[in-house]
CSV table of C-alpha atoms in Angstrom, one decimal:
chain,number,residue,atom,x,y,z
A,1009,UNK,CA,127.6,92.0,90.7
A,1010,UNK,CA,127.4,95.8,90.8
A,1011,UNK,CA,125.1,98.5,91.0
A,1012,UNK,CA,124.9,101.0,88.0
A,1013,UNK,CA,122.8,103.4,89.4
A,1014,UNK,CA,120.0,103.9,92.3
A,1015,UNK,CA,117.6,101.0,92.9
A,1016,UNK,CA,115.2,103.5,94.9
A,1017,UNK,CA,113.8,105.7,92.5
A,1018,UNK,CA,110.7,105.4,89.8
A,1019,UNK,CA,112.8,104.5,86.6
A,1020,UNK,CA,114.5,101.8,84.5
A,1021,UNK,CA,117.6,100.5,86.3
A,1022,UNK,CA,119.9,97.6,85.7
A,1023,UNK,CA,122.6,95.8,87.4
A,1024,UNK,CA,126.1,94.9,85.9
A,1025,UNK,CA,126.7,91.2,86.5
A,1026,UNK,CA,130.5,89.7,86.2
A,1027,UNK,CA,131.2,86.5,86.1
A,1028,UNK,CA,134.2,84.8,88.0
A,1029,UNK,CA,136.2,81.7,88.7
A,1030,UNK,CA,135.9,79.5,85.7
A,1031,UNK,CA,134.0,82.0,84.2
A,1032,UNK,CA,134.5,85.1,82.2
A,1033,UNK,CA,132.0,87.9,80.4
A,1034,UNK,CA,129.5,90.8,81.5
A,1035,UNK,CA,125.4,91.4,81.3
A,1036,UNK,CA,123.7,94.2,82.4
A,1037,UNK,CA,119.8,93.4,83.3
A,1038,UNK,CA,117.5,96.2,83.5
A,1039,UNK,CA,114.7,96.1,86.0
A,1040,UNK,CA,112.2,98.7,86.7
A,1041,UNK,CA,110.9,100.6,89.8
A,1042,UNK,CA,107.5,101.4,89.9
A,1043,UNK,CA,105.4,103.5,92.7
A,1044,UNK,CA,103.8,100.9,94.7
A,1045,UNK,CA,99.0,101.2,95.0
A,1046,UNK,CA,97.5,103.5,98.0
A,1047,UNK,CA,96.6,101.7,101.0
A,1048,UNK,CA,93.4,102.6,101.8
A,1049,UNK,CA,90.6,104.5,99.4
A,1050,UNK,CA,87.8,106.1,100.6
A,1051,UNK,CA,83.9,107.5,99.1
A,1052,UNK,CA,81.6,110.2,100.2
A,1053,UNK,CA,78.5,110.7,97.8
A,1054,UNK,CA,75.6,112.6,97.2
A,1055,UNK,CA,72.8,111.7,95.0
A,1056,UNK,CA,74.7,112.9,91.6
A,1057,UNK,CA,78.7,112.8,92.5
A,1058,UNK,CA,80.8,110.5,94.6
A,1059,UNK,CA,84.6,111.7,95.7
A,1060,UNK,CA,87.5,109.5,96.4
A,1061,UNK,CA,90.3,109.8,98.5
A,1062,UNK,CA,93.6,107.7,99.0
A,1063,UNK,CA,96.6,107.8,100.9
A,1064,UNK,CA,99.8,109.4,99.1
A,1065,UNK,CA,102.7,106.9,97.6
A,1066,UNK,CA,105.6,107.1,97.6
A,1067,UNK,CA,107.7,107.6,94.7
A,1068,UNK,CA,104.3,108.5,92.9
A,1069,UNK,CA,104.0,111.8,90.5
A,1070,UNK,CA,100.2,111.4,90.5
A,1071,UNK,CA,97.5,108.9,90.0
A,1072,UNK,CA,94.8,107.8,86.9
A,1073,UNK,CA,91.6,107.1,88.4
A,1074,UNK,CA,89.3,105.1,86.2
A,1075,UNK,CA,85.5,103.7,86.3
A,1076,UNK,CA,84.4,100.6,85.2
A,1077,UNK,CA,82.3,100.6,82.2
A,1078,UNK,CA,79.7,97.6,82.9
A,1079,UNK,CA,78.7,97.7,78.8
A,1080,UNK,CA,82.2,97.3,77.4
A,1081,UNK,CA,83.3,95.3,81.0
A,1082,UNK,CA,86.3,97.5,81.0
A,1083,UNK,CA,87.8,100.1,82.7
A,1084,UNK,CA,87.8,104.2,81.5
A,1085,UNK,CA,90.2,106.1,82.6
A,1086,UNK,CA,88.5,109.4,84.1
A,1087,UNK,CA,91.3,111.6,85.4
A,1088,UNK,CA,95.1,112.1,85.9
A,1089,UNK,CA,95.3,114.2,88.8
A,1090,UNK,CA,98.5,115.0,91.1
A,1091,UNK,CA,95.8,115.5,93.6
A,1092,UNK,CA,95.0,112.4,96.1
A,1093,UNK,CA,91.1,113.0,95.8
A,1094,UNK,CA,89.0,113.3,92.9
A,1095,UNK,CA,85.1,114.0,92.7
A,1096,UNK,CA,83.1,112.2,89.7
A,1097,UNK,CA,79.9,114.4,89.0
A,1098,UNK,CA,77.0,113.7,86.8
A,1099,UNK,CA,75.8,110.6,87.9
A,1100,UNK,CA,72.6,108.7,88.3
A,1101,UNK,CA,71.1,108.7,92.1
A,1102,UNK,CA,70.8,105.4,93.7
A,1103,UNK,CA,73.3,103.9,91.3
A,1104,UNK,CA,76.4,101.3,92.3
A,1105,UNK,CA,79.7,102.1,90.6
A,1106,UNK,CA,82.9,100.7,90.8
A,1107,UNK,CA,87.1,102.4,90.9
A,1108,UNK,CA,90.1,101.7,90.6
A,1109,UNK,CA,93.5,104.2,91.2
A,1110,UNK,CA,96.8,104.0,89.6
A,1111,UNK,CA,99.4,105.9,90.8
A,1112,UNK,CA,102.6,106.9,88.1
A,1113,UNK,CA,106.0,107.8,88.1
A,1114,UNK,CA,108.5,109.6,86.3
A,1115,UNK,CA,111.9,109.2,86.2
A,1116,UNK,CA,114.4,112.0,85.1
A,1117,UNK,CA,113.8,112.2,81.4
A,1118,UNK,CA,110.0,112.5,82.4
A,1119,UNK,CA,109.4,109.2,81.5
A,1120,UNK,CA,106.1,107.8,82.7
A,1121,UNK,CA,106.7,104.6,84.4
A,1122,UNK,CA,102.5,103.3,85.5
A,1123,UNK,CA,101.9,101.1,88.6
A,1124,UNK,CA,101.9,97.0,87.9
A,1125,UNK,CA,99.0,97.6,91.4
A,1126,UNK,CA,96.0,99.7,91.8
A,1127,UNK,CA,93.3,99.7,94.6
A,1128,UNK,CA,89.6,99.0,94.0
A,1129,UNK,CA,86.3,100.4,95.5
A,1130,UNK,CA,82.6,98.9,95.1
A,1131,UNK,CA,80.3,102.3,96.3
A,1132,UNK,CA,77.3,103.9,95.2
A,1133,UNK,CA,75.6,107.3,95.0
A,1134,UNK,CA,72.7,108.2,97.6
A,1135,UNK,CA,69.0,107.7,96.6
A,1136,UNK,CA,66.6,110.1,96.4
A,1137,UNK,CA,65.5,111.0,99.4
A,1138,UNK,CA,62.4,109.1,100.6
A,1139,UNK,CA,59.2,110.8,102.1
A,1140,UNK,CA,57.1,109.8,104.3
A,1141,UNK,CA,53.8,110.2,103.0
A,1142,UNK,CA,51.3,108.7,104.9
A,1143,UNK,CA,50.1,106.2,108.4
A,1144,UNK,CA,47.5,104.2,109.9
A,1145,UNK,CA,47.2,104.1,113.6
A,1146,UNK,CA,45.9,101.4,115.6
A,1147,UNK,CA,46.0,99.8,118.9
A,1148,UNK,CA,50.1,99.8,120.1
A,1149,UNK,CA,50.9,100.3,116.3
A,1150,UNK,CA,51.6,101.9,113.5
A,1151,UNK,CA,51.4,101.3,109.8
A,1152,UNK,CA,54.0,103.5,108.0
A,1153,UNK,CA,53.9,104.6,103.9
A,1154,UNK,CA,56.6,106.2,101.7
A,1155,UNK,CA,57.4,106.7,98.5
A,1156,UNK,CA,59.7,104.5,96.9
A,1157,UNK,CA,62.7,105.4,95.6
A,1158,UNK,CA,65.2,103.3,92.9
A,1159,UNK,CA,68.6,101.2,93.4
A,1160,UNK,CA,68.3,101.3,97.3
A,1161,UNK,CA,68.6,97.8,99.0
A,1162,UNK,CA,66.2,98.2,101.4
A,1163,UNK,CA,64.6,101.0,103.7
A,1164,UNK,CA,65.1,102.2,107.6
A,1165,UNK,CA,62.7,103.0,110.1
A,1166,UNK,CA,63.8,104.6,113.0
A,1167,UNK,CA,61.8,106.4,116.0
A,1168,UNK,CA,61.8,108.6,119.0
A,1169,UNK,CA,59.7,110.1,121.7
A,1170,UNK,CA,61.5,113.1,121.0
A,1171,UNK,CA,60.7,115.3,117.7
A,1172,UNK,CA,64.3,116.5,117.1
A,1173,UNK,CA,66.1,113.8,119.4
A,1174,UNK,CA,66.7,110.5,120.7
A,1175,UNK,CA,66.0,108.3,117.3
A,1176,UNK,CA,67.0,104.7,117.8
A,1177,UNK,CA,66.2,102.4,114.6
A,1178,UNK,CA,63.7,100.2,114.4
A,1179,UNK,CA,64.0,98.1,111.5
A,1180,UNK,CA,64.8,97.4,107.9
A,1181,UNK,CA,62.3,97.1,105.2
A,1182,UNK,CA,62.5,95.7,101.5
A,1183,UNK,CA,59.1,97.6,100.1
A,1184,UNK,CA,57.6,101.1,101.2
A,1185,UNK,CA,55.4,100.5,104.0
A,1186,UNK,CA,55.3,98.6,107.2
A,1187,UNK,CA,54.5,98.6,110.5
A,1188,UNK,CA,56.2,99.7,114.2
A,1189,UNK,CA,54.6,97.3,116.9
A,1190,UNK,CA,54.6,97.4,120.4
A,1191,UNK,CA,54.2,100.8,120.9
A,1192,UNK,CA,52.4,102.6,123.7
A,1193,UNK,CA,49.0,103.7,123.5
A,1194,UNK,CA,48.3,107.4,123.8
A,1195,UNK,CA,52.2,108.1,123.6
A,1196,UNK,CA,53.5,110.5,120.8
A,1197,UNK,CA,55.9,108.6,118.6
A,1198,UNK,CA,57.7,110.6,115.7
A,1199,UNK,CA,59.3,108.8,112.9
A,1200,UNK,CA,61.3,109.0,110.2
A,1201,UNK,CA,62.7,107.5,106.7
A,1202,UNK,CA,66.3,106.4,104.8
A,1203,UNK,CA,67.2,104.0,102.1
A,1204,UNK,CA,70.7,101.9,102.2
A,1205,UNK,CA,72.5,100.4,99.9
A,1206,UNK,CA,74.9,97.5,100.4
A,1207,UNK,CA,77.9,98.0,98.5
A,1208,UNK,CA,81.6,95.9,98.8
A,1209,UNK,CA,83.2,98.7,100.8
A,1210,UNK,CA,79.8,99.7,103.3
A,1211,UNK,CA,76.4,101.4,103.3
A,1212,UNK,CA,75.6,104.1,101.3
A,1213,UNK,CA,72.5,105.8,103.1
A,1214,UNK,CA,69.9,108.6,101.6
A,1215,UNK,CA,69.3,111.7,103.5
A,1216,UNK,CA,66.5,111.3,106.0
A,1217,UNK,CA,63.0,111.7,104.9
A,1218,UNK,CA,60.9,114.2,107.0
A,1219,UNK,CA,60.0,113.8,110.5
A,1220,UNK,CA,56.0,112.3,111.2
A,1221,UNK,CA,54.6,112.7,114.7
A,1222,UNK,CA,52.1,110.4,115.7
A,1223,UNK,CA,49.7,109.5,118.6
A,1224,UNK,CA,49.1,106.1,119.0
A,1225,UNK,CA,45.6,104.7,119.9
């Protein structure tokens, strides 16, 4: 067996086999050599645009990034970019979208030779930020309003003694209102709002709502 030509870069290669001994005659078989998938990929989002970025691969002369299309359950290819980020704007707030990145090579004839791998991310865009709207107050607690918003999972509360400061969460909710117990009476308590959505690669969370202050009876 012998080696035609390089086995380490993006291209079609083959290898000469001869056979010996008993046996006579020659084959070439042609493999290819294709950039390998990024290793991690990562989302940052706002309400109407989400940007990706991956690690560079070897061998690769740039990378298709696509978006799954849940009416035609297939995938759309977006973007070929040499860059190893890409922003996709326009979308709808509080809305779960999925990626995938393929990363290409050329060989010396600028032949495009694609990945046989990609990598995949489950994210979302923000929600609209919440506001919080209105309270009850009574004895150690309070009952807390806001507006609800669309595609979020669920809804923080978190809390402080401290108006800009010092905010430690206090629990999850699934509708918008609900109440902070054991609080103490005649204390100042100021509060505020996020959504979260629960997506395969993490929480996507809204932009805080504004702060309430709030003297408990």
């Amino acid at each position: 067996t012998s080696i035609a030509s390089s086995r380490s870069s993006v291209g079609k290669h083959y290898v000469k086999v001869t056979l010996m001994g008993n046996y006579s005659g020659t084959k070439n078989v042609y493999f290819y050599i294709r950039p390998g998938a990024p290793k991690t990929i990562k989302a940052t989002q706002s309400t109407s645009w989400i940007k990706l970025t991956w690690d560079k691969v070897n061998g690769a002369a740039g990378y298709s990034v696509y978006r799954y299309d849940t009416k035609t359950s297939t995938y759309k290819k977006l973007k070929a970019t040499t860059a190893t980020s890409y922003t996709d704007k326009n979308l709808y707030a509080g809305k779960k979208y999925i990626y995938k990145i393929v990363p290409y090579g050329r060989d010396a004839d600028k032949n495009v030779y694609y990945s046989k791998s990609n990598i995949i991310i489950k994210t979302a865009t923000k929600t609209k930020t919440p506001i919080l709207s209105d309270y009850a107050v009574y004895k150690g607690k309070v009952k807390l309003f806001w507006t609800s918003t669309s595609g979020e999972t669920g809804y923080q509360v978190w809390y402080s003694t401290k108006k800009d400061s010092g905010f430690k969460k206090y629990a999850n909710y699934s509708s918008n209102t609900g109440y902070v117990n054991n609080l103490t009476s005649g204390k100042t308590y100021y509060f505020k709002v996020r959504t979260y959505i629960k997506t395969d690669s993490g929480y996507v969370y809204s932009d805080w709502s504004n702060v309430k202050g709030i003297k408990i009876k």
